[in-house]
Each structure stands twice: as C-alpha cells, then as structure tokens.
Amino acid sequence: MGFLMCGFAKRAILDAKVVAGYAHPLRTVRHLLSGKVVLTFTIKDSKQKIEQICQRVKQGESCAIVLTGDACFSEKELLQKIPCDFEIIPGISSIQVAAARCGVSLDKAHVLTLHESGERELLEQKLREVVDSIKRSKPVLLLPRPYDLMPNEIASLLISFGAPKHTTVRVYENLTLENETQTQATLASLPRKTYSDLTVMVINV
Ligand SMILES: C[S@@+](CC[C@H](N)C(=O)[O-])C[C@H]1O[C@@H](n2cnc3c(N)ncnc32)[C@H](O)[C@@H]1O
C-alpha cells in the first residue's frame, strides 16, 4: 500500500540506514530505498534476520522494518520476534481498504484474521463466531490464511457450520495495487480458483 503510507512511516524509512522486511512490503517502498542497506527476510529466516537488525540497533544504527498495512493487525507473530525496543508507526490496514471499497463501518463489523488461528479447535471457534455474526446480519471482514485456508475452503466451512448458502461474499485481491480485483458471489457460488495471498473477504454485505 505504498500510496497509502503515512508521512511518519515515510520519514522513518528515509531516516533509517537499514530497512528490512518481507519482499512484498519492501517492493512497495522501493522508491525510498536508494543508498540503504536492505535486508529481505522470509518466514524461515525472519527471526534470525530480525536479531541481526536488533544487534545493529544496539550499536546505534537506525533501522526500520516495513510491514504491510497496520503493524497492530495480524502481525503479532512478527512483532514478538523483535528483541529490542521499537516504535510502531500506524498504517492503513488492508481491512480498512476493503471496508472503504464496500462502505462498511468498521465499528459495526466483525473483524478477524485467520493468520494466527493455529490449532483446528481455535479456527473452528473463530468460524462459528463468524456464522453467529452472519445470522445477526453483521458484516464480516476476514483475512484468509495463505495458502492452507483460502476463500473456497472458508466458504465451505462456514456453510458446514450453519451459514446460509446465499450469504453474500466479496473477495478483494491485491487491494491498492495495479492488479486489484474484486469477485462478488454467495458462499455457495464463490468461483473455485486460486486466490492471491493478498486477499480480504467481506461477508454479509
Ligand atoms: C500477515 S497479514 C498482515 C495484515 C496487515 N498488517 C494489514 O493490516 O493489512 C497478511 C495478510 O494481509 C492481507 N493483505 C495485505 N495486503 C493486502 C492487499 N494489498 N490486498 C489484499 N489483502 C492484503 C492478506 O490477507 C495477507 O495474507
């Protein structure tokens, strides 16, 4: 969401000597990275690379870690890997962009991520709560979990837990990027395809 980045985040990147992150967020800020030490990490080596960054911070270097959207939404696992003091600069979440695309008030919606749902029981509990929201006519904004829990499987699970088949669903892919798309359907008719890892589902709107 390079174009939606707030001024404070831009300033922090420009002031940093070292800028780190996963490949996708680093790509969105590539225009700010000239002359920087850039550390790209993957899920496998993120803990080790973040420890290296904290060593640099302890030696007095300025470092910025770039995340997508808002660092306080669906990023807990990564934040917990940072073993030194840091400041969180708020960002605009993919959830907020999806809410804006379909005119949903966040304060009236059930917002959740399946990224950190871990065990099957917790996942099932989260999806049963979604079904309750659907039955109470509450809109649901949900991040799937690439790639083991994607929109088609989520739609099938919701139906199996009692959600009406005709419940509306919108799948937003690649929000704010050049290849942004939207698919509108019902839980039962959601096209079976490979959805992007950058996907937000809006249900019951
Ligand atoms: C680890 S979570 C991070 C969420 C992020 N902190 C936020 O506030 O949007 C990653 C998930 O965010 C969602 N996401 C991030 N950027 C997106 C985009 N441009 N379009 C759609 N979904 C996106 C996807 O569901 C992706 O799998």
PDB file of C-alpha atoms and ligand atoms in Angstrom:
ATOM      1  CA  MET A   1       0.000   0.000   0.000  1.00  0.00           C
ATOM      2  CA  GLY A   2       2.787   2.379  -0.970  1.00  0.00           C
ATOM      3  CA  PHE A   3       0.458   5.216  -1.922  1.00  0.00           C
ATOM      4  CA  LEU A   4      -1.452   4.978   1.356  1.00  0.00           C
ATOM      5  CA  MET A   5       1.660   5.106   3.521  1.00  0.00           C
ATOM      6  CA  CYS A   6       1.517   7.807   6.175  1.00  0.00           C
ATOM      7  CA  GLY A   7       4.092  10.607   6.302  1.00  0.00           C
ATOM      8  CA  PHE A   8       5.583   9.364   9.576  1.00  0.00           C
ATOM      9  CA  ALA A   9       6.316   5.930   8.090  1.00  0.00           C
ATOM     10  CA  LYS A  10       7.895   7.509   5.021  1.00  0.00           C
ATOM     11  CA  ARG A  11      10.066   9.727   7.256  1.00  0.00           C
ATOM     12  CA  ALA A  12      11.172   6.711   9.360  1.00  0.00           C
ATOM     13  CA  ILE A  13      12.248   4.822   6.223  1.00  0.00           C
ATOM     14  CA  LEU A  14      14.094   7.815   4.796  1.00  0.00           C
ATOM     15  CA  ASP A  15      15.896   8.364   8.134  1.00  0.00           C
ATOM     16  CA  ALA A  16      16.912   4.699   8.540  1.00  0.00           C
ATOM     17  CA  LYS A  17      20.275   3.314   7.489  1.00  0.00           C
ATOM     18  CA  VAL A  18      18.939  -0.260   7.395  1.00  0.00           C
ATOM     19  CA  VAL A  19      15.492  -1.135   6.029  1.00  0.00           C
ATOM     20  CA  ALA A  20      14.174  -4.688   6.397  1.00  0.00           C
ATOM     21  CA  GLY A  21      11.041  -6.667   5.666  1.00  0.00           C
ATOM     22  CA  TYR A  22       9.409  -9.368   3.589  1.00  0.00           C
ATOM     23  CA  ALA A  23       9.790  -8.978  -0.200  1.00  0.00           C
ATOM     24  CA  HIS A  24       6.270  -7.609  -0.849  1.00  0.00           C
ATOM     25  CA  PRO A  25       6.301  -4.635   1.572  1.00  0.00           C
ATOM     26  CA  LEU A  26       9.866  -3.788   0.543  1.00  0.00           C
ATOM     27  CA  ARG A  27       8.716  -3.723  -3.104  1.00  0.00           C
ATOM     28  CA  THR A  28       6.008  -1.182  -2.286  1.00  0.00           C
ATOM     29  CA  VAL A  29       8.593   1.219  -0.796  1.00  0.00           C
ATOM     30  CA  ARG A  30      11.374   0.529  -3.314  1.00  0.00           C
ATOM     31  CA  HIS A  31      11.361   4.207  -4.387  1.00  0.00           C
ATOM     32  CA  LEU A  32      12.601   5.123  -0.871  1.00  0.00           C
ATOM     33  CA  LEU A  33      15.444   2.597  -0.635  1.00  0.00           C
ATOM     34  CA  SER A  34      18.254   4.173  -2.625  1.00  0.00           C
ATOM     35  CA  GLY A  35      21.511   4.088  -0.614  1.00  0.00           C
ATOM     36  CA  LYS A  36      20.034   1.944   2.179  1.00  0.00           C
ATOM     37  CA  VAL A  37      21.213  -1.404   3.481  1.00  0.00           C
ATOM     38  CA  VAL A  38      18.198  -3.549   2.537  1.00  0.00           C
ATOM     39  CA  LEU A  39      17.596  -6.845   4.366  1.00  0.00           C
ATOM     40  CA  THR A  40      14.898  -9.021   2.822  1.00  0.00           C
ATOM     41  CA  PHE A  41      13.669 -11.777   5.056  1.00  0.00           C
ATOM     42  CA  THR A  42      11.471 -14.841   4.547  1.00  0.00           C
ATOM     43  CA  ILE A  43       9.213 -16.624   7.019  1.00  0.00           C
ATOM     44  CA  LYS A  44      12.024 -19.157   7.578  1.00  0.00           C
ATOM     45  CA  ASP A  45      14.840 -16.703   8.346  1.00  0.00           C
ATOM     46  CA  SER A  46      12.868 -13.745   9.775  1.00  0.00           C
ATOM     47  CA  LYS A  47      13.768 -14.481  13.421  1.00  0.00           C
ATOM     48  CA  GLN A  48      17.480 -14.650  12.659  1.00  0.00           C
ATOM     49  CA  LYS A  49      17.439 -11.532  10.413  1.00  0.00           C
ATOM     50  CA  ILE A  50      15.436  -9.546  12.988  1.00  0.00           C
ATOM     51  CA  GLU A  51      18.007 -10.484  15.635  1.00  0.00           C
ATOM     52  CA  GLN A  52      20.728  -9.114  13.331  1.00  0.00           C
ATOM     53  CA  ILE A  53      18.745  -5.885  12.987  1.00  0.00           C
ATOM     54  CA  CYS A  54      18.461  -5.564  16.769  1.00  0.00           C
ATOM     55  CA  GLN A  55      22.241  -6.002  17.061  1.00  0.00           C
ATOM     56  CA  ARG A  56      22.639  -3.076  14.685  1.00  0.00           C
ATOM     57  CA  VAL A  57      20.122  -1.012  16.697  1.00  0.00           C
ATOM     58  CA  LYS A  58      22.106  -1.744  19.879  1.00  0.00           C
ATOM     59  CA  GLN A  59      25.221  -0.465  18.079  1.00  0.00           C
ATOM     60  CA  GLY A  60      23.419   2.823  17.389  1.00  0.00           C
ATOM     61  CA  GLU A  61      22.276   2.288  13.796  1.00  0.00           C
ATOM     62  CA  SER A  62      18.837   3.468  12.736  1.00  0.00           C
ATOM     63  CA  CYS A  63      16.709   0.621  11.374  1.00  0.00           C
ATOM     64  CA  ALA A  64      13.180   0.348  10.024  1.00  0.00           C
ATOM     65  CA  ILE A  65      11.149  -2.828   9.495  1.00  0.00           C
ATOM     66  CA  VAL A  66       8.476  -2.400   6.841  1.00  0.00           C
ATOM     67  CA  LEU A  67       5.214  -4.348   7.166  1.00  0.00           C
ATOM     68  CA  THR A  68       2.044  -4.246   5.074  1.00  0.00           C
ATOM     69  CA  GLY A  69      -0.965  -2.308   6.311  1.00  0.00           C
ATOM     70  CA  ASP A  70      -1.109  -1.739  10.055  1.00  0.00           C
ATOM     71  CA  ALA A  71       1.553  -3.365  12.252  1.00  0.00           C
ATOM     72  CA  CYS A  72      -1.024  -3.899  15.001  1.00  0.00           C
ATOM     73  CA  PHE A  73      -3.294  -6.030  12.845  1.00  0.00           C
ATOM     74  CA  SER A  74      -2.408  -9.676  12.128  1.00  0.00           C
ATOM     75  CA  GLU A  75       1.329  -9.159  12.717  1.00  0.00           C
ATOM     76  CA  LYS A  76       1.647 -10.343  16.318  1.00  0.00           C
ATOM     77  CA  GLU A  77       3.907 -13.290  15.438  1.00  0.00           C
ATOM     78  CA  LEU A  78       6.392 -10.990  13.721  1.00  0.00           C
ATOM     79  CA  LEU A  79       6.316  -8.269  16.400  1.00  0.00           C
ATOM     80  CA  GLN A  80       7.024 -10.922  19.051  1.00  0.00           C
ATOM     81  CA  LYS A  81      10.266 -11.782  17.254  1.00  0.00           C
ATOM     82  CA  ILE A  82      11.758  -8.288  17.821  1.00  0.00           C
ATOM     83  CA  PRO A  83      14.061  -8.496  20.884  1.00  0.00           C
ATOM     84  CA  CYS A  84      14.805  -4.762  21.235  1.00  0.00           C
ATOM     85  CA  ASP A  85      12.854  -1.535  21.810  1.00  0.00           C
ATOM     86  CA  PHE A  86      10.938  -0.267  18.819  1.00  0.00           C
ATOM     87  CA  GLU A  87       8.293   2.260  17.881  1.00  0.00           C
ATOM     88  CA  ILE A  88       5.176   1.214  15.968  1.00  0.00           C
ATOM     89  CA  ILE A  89       4.041   3.690  13.341  1.00  0.00           C
ATOM     90  CA  PRO A  90       0.381   3.083  12.444  1.00  0.00           C
ATOM     91  CA  GLY A  91      -0.517   2.237   8.886  1.00  0.00           C
ATOM     92  CA  ILE A  92      -3.652   1.733   6.812  1.00  0.00           C
ATOM     93  CA  SER A  93      -4.742  -1.877   7.048  1.00  0.00           C
ATOM     94  CA  SER A  94      -5.974  -3.977   4.113  1.00  0.00           C
ATOM     95  CA  ILE A  95      -9.081  -4.420   6.290  1.00  0.00           C
ATOM     96  CA  GLN A  96      -9.666  -0.653   6.263  1.00  0.00           C
ATOM     97  CA  VAL A  97      -9.238  -0.510   2.483  1.00  0.00           C
ATOM     98  CA  ALA A  98     -11.708  -3.391   1.990  1.00  0.00           C
ATOM     99  CA  ALA A  99     -14.173  -1.662   4.353  1.00  0.00           C
ATOM    100  CA  ALA A 100     -13.856   1.528   2.316  1.00  0.00           C
ATOM    101  CA  ARG A 101     -14.373  -0.320  -1.000  1.00  0.00           C
ATOM    102  CA  CYS A 102     -17.774  -1.619   0.134  1.00  0.00           C
ATOM    103  CA  GLY A 103     -18.794   1.148   2.550  1.00  0.00           C
ATOM    104  CA  VAL A 104     -18.767  -0.917   5.757  1.00  0.00           C
ATOM    105  CA  SER A 105     -18.327   0.839   9.118  1.00  0.00           C
ATOM    106  CA  LEU A 106     -15.521  -0.887  10.991  1.00  0.00           C
ATOM    107  CA  ASP A 107     -17.268  -0.248  14.319  1.00  0.00           C
ATOM    108  CA  LYS A 108     -20.277  -2.251  13.090  1.00  0.00           C
ATOM    109  CA  ALA A 109     -18.248  -5.129  11.653  1.00  0.00           C
ATOM    110  CA  HIS A 110     -16.782  -8.396  12.916  1.00  0.00           C
ATOM    111  CA  VAL A 111     -13.106  -8.125  12.004  1.00  0.00           C
ATOM    112  CA  LEU A 112     -10.782 -11.121  12.194  1.00  0.00           C
ATOM    113  CA  THR A 113      -7.661 -12.742  10.838  1.00  0.00           C
ATOM    114  CA  LEU A 114      -7.128 -16.458  10.301  1.00  0.00           C
ATOM    115  CA  HIS A 115      -3.351 -15.980  10.020  1.00  0.00           C
ATOM    116  CA  GLU A 116      -2.774 -16.708  13.679  1.00  0.00           C
ATOM    117  CA  SER A 117      -5.523 -19.236  14.319  1.00  0.00           C
ATOM    118  CA  GLY A 118      -3.085 -22.116  14.905  1.00  0.00           C
ATOM    119  CA  GLU A 119      -4.889 -25.210  16.073  1.00  0.00           C
ATOM    120  CA  ARG A 120      -8.014 -26.585  14.403  1.00  0.00           C
ATOM    121  CA  GLU A 121     -10.235 -26.015  17.504  1.00  0.00           C
ATOM    122  CA  LEU A 122      -9.386 -22.307  17.623  1.00  0.00           C
ATOM    123  CA  LEU A 123     -10.035 -21.995  13.906  1.00  0.00           C
ATOM    124  CA  GLU A 124     -13.384 -23.749  14.258  1.00  0.00           C
ATOM    125  CA  GLN A 125     -14.333 -21.469  17.160  1.00  0.00           C
ATOM    126  CA  LYS A 126     -13.455 -18.375  15.089  1.00  0.00           C
ATOM    127  CA  LEU A 127     -15.533 -19.592  12.147  1.00  0.00           C
ATOM    128  CA  ARG A 128     -18.518 -20.457  14.374  1.00  0.00           C
ATOM    129  CA  GLU A 129     -18.355 -16.855  15.694  1.00  0.00           C
ATOM    130  CA  VAL A 130     -18.421 -15.663  12.074  1.00  0.00           C
ATOM    131  CA  VAL A 131     -21.564 -17.739  11.474  1.00  0.00           C
ATOM    132  CA  ASP A 132     -23.165 -16.101  14.557  1.00  0.00           C
ATOM    133  CA  SER A 133     -22.343 -12.665  13.112  1.00  0.00           C
ATOM    134  CA  ILE A 134     -23.834 -13.626   9.745  1.00  0.00           C
ATOM    135  CA  LYS A 135     -27.047 -14.749  11.482  1.00  0.00           C
ATOM    136  CA  ARG A 136     -27.164 -11.405  13.345  1.00  0.00           C
ATOM    137  CA  SER A 137     -26.774  -9.530   9.996  1.00  0.00           C
ATOM    138  CA  LYS A 138     -23.359  -8.231  10.978  1.00  0.00           C
ATOM    139  CA  PRO A 139     -20.812  -7.649   8.192  1.00  0.00           C
ATOM    140  CA  VAL A 140     -17.612  -9.696   8.499  1.00  0.00           C
ATOM    141  CA  LEU A 141     -14.151  -8.605   7.320  1.00  0.00           C
ATOM    142  CA  LEU A 142     -11.751 -11.540   7.304  1.00  0.00           C
ATOM    143  CA  LEU A 143      -8.151 -12.257   6.313  1.00  0.00           C
ATOM    144  CA  PRO A 144      -7.744 -15.814   4.963  1.00  0.00           C
ATOM    145  CA  ARG A 145      -4.527 -17.753   5.683  1.00  0.00           C
ATOM    146  CA  PRO A 146      -2.354 -18.319   2.602  1.00  0.00           C
ATOM    147  CA  TYR A 147      -2.455 -20.939   1.293  1.00  0.00           C
ATOM    148  CA  ASP A 148      -3.982 -23.595   3.524  1.00  0.00           C
ATOM    149  CA  LEU A 149      -7.156 -21.687   4.376  1.00  0.00           C
ATOM    150  CA  MET A 150      -8.278 -19.755   1.330  1.00  0.00           C
ATOM    151  CA  PRO A 151     -11.694 -18.311   0.325  1.00  0.00           C
ATOM    152  CA  ASN A 152     -13.193 -21.502  -1.162  1.00  0.00           C
ATOM    153  CA  GLU A 153     -12.379 -23.604   1.893  1.00  0.00           C
ATOM    154  CA  ILE A 154     -13.564 -20.843   4.252  1.00  0.00           C
ATOM    155  CA  ALA A 155     -16.890 -20.548   2.372  1.00  0.00           C
ATOM    156  CA  SER A 156     -17.405 -24.344   2.563  1.00  0.00           C
ATOM    157  CA  LEU A 157     -16.559 -24.439   6.287  1.00  0.00           C
ATOM    158  CA  LEU A 158     -18.963 -21.556   7.038  1.00  0.00           C
ATOM    159  CA  ILE A 159     -21.779 -23.389   5.226  1.00  0.00           C
ATOM    160  CA  SER A 160     -20.951 -26.596   7.095  1.00  0.00           C
ATOM    161  CA  PHE A 161     -21.175 -24.646  10.402  1.00  0.00           C
ATOM    162  CA  GLY A 162     -24.641 -23.339   9.512  1.00  0.00           C
ATOM    163  CA  ALA A 163     -24.194 -20.138   7.472  1.00  0.00           C
ATOM    164  CA  PRO A 164     -26.950 -19.726   4.829  1.00  0.00           C
ATOM    165  CA  LYS A 165     -25.686 -20.710   1.371  1.00  0.00           C
ATOM    166  CA  HIS A 166     -26.982 -17.450  -0.135  1.00  0.00           C
ATOM    167  CA  THR A 167     -24.845 -15.253   2.213  1.00  0.00           C
ATOM    168  CA  THR A 168     -23.086 -12.652   0.073  1.00  0.00           C
ATOM    169  CA  VAL A 169     -19.307 -12.618  -0.176  1.00  0.00           C
ATOM    170  CA  ARG A 170     -16.848 -10.272  -1.834  1.00  0.00           C
ATOM    171  CA  VAL A 171     -13.241 -11.297  -2.294  1.00  0.00           C
ATOM    172  CA  TYR A 172     -10.841  -8.392  -2.746  1.00  0.00           C
ATOM    173  CA  GLU A 173      -7.429  -9.286  -4.143  1.00  0.00           C
ATOM    174  CA  ASN A 174      -4.317  -7.079  -4.316  1.00  0.00           C
ATOM    175  CA  LEU A 175      -6.019  -4.001  -2.850  1.00  0.00           C
ATOM    176  CA  THR A 176      -4.465  -0.673  -3.948  1.00  0.00           C
ATOM    177  CA  LEU A 177      -2.075  -2.473  -6.324  1.00  0.00           C
ATOM    178  CA  GLU A 178      -2.217  -2.313 -10.156  1.00  0.00           C
ATOM    179  CA  ASN A 179      -3.761  -5.791 -10.311  1.00  0.00           C
ATOM    180  CA  GLU A 180      -6.552  -5.168  -7.759  1.00  0.00           C
ATOM    181  CA  THR A 181      -9.668  -7.276  -8.425  1.00  0.00           C
ATOM    182  CA  GLN A 182     -12.998  -7.982  -6.794  1.00  0.00           C
ATOM    183  CA  THR A 183     -15.133 -11.151  -7.003  1.00  0.00           C
ATOM    184  CA  GLN A 184     -18.771 -10.952  -5.876  1.00  0.00           C
ATOM    185  CA  ALA A 185     -20.758 -14.117  -5.193  1.00  0.00           C
ATOM    186  CA  THR A 186     -22.538 -16.062  -2.466  1.00  0.00           C
ATOM    187  CA  LEU A 187     -20.887 -18.569  -0.154  1.00  0.00           C
ATOM    188  CA  ALA A 188     -22.288 -21.381  -2.302  1.00  0.00           C
ATOM    189  CA  SER A 189     -21.391 -19.863  -5.678  1.00  0.00           C
ATOM    190  CA  LEU A 190     -17.919 -18.448  -4.952  1.00  0.00           C
ATOM    191  CA  PRO A 191     -15.844 -19.289  -8.062  1.00  0.00           C
ATOM    192  CA  ARG A 192     -13.337 -22.074  -7.404  1.00  0.00           C
ATOM    193  CA  LYS A 193      -9.929 -20.649  -8.277  1.00  0.00           C
ATOM    194  CA  THR A 194      -6.516 -19.840  -6.880  1.00  0.00           C
ATOM    195  CA  TYR A 195      -6.916 -16.568  -4.997  1.00  0.00           C
ATOM    196  CA  SER A 196      -3.975 -14.261  -4.306  1.00  0.00           C
ATOM    197  CA  ASP A 197      -2.149 -14.417  -0.974  1.00  0.00           C
ATOM    198  CA  LEU A 198      -3.134 -10.730  -0.716  1.00  0.00           C
ATOM    199  CA  THR A 199      -6.840 -11.300  -0.176  1.00  0.00           C
ATOM    200  CA  VAL A 200      -9.551  -9.886   2.097  1.00  0.00           C
ATOM    201  CA  MET A 201     -13.014 -11.496   2.307  1.00  0.00           C
ATOM    202  CA  VAL A 202     -16.037  -9.335   3.095  1.00  0.00           C
ATOM    203  CA  ILE A 203     -19.043 -11.442   4.062  1.00  0.00           C
ATOM    204  CA  ASN A 204     -22.688 -10.482   4.524  1.00  0.00           C
ATOM    205  CA  VAL A 205     -22.620  -7.056   2.812  1.00  0.00           C
TER     206      VAL A 205
HETATM  207  C1  LIG B   1       0.331 -11.047   7.939  1.00  0.00           C
HETATM  208  S1  LIG B   1      -1.193 -10.344   7.412  1.00  0.00           S
HETATM  209  C2  LIG B   1      -0.805  -8.632   7.589  1.00  0.00           C
HETATM  210  C3  LIG B   1      -2.003  -7.717   7.583  1.00  0.00           C
HETATM  211  C4  LIG B   1      -1.591  -6.255   7.583  1.00  0.00           C
HETATM  212  N1  LIG B   1      -0.913  -5.898   8.797  1.00  0.00           N
HETATM  213  C5  LIG B   1      -2.781  -5.323   7.379  1.00  0.00           C
HETATM  214  O1  LIG B   1      -3.067  -4.511   8.256  1.00  0.00           O
HETATM  215  O2  LIG B   1      -3.379  -5.391   6.302  1.00  0.00           O
HETATM  216  C6  LIG B   1      -1.078 -10.515   5.657  1.00  0.00           C
HETATM  217  C7  LIG B   1      -2.450 -10.547   5.033  1.00  0.00           C
HETATM  218  O3  LIG B   1      -2.961  -9.218   4.887  1.00  0.00           O
HETATM  219  C8  LIG B   1      -3.816  -9.167   3.759  1.00  0.00           C
HETATM  220  N2  LIG B   1      -3.299  -8.145   2.831  1.00  0.00           N
HETATM  221  C9  LIG B   1      -2.168  -7.432   2.952  1.00  0.00           C
HETATM  222  N3  LIG B   1      -2.037  -6.579   1.914  1.00  0.00           N
HETATM  223  C10 LIG B   1      -3.119  -6.765   1.120  1.00  0.00           C
HETATM  224  C11 LIG B   1      -3.572  -6.192  -0.106  1.00  0.00           C
HETATM  225  N4  LIG B   1      -2.881  -5.241  -0.736  1.00  0.00           N
HETATM  226  N5  LIG B   1      -4.741  -6.634  -0.618  1.00  0.00           N
HETATM  227  C12 LIG B   1      -5.467  -7.590  -0.006  1.00  0.00           C
HETATM  228  N6  LIG B   1      -5.086  -8.172   1.157  1.00  0.00           N
HETATM  229  C13 LIG B   1      -3.933  -7.770   1.702  1.00  0.00           C
HETATM  230  C14 LIG B   1      -3.806 -10.557   3.129  1.00  0.00           C
HETATM  231  O4  LIG B   1      -4.889 -11.300   3.642  1.00  0.00           O
HETATM  232  C15 LIG B   1      -2.483 -11.113   3.630  1.00  0.00           C
HETATM  233  O5  LIG B   1      -2.445 -12.520   3.610  1.00  0.00           O
END
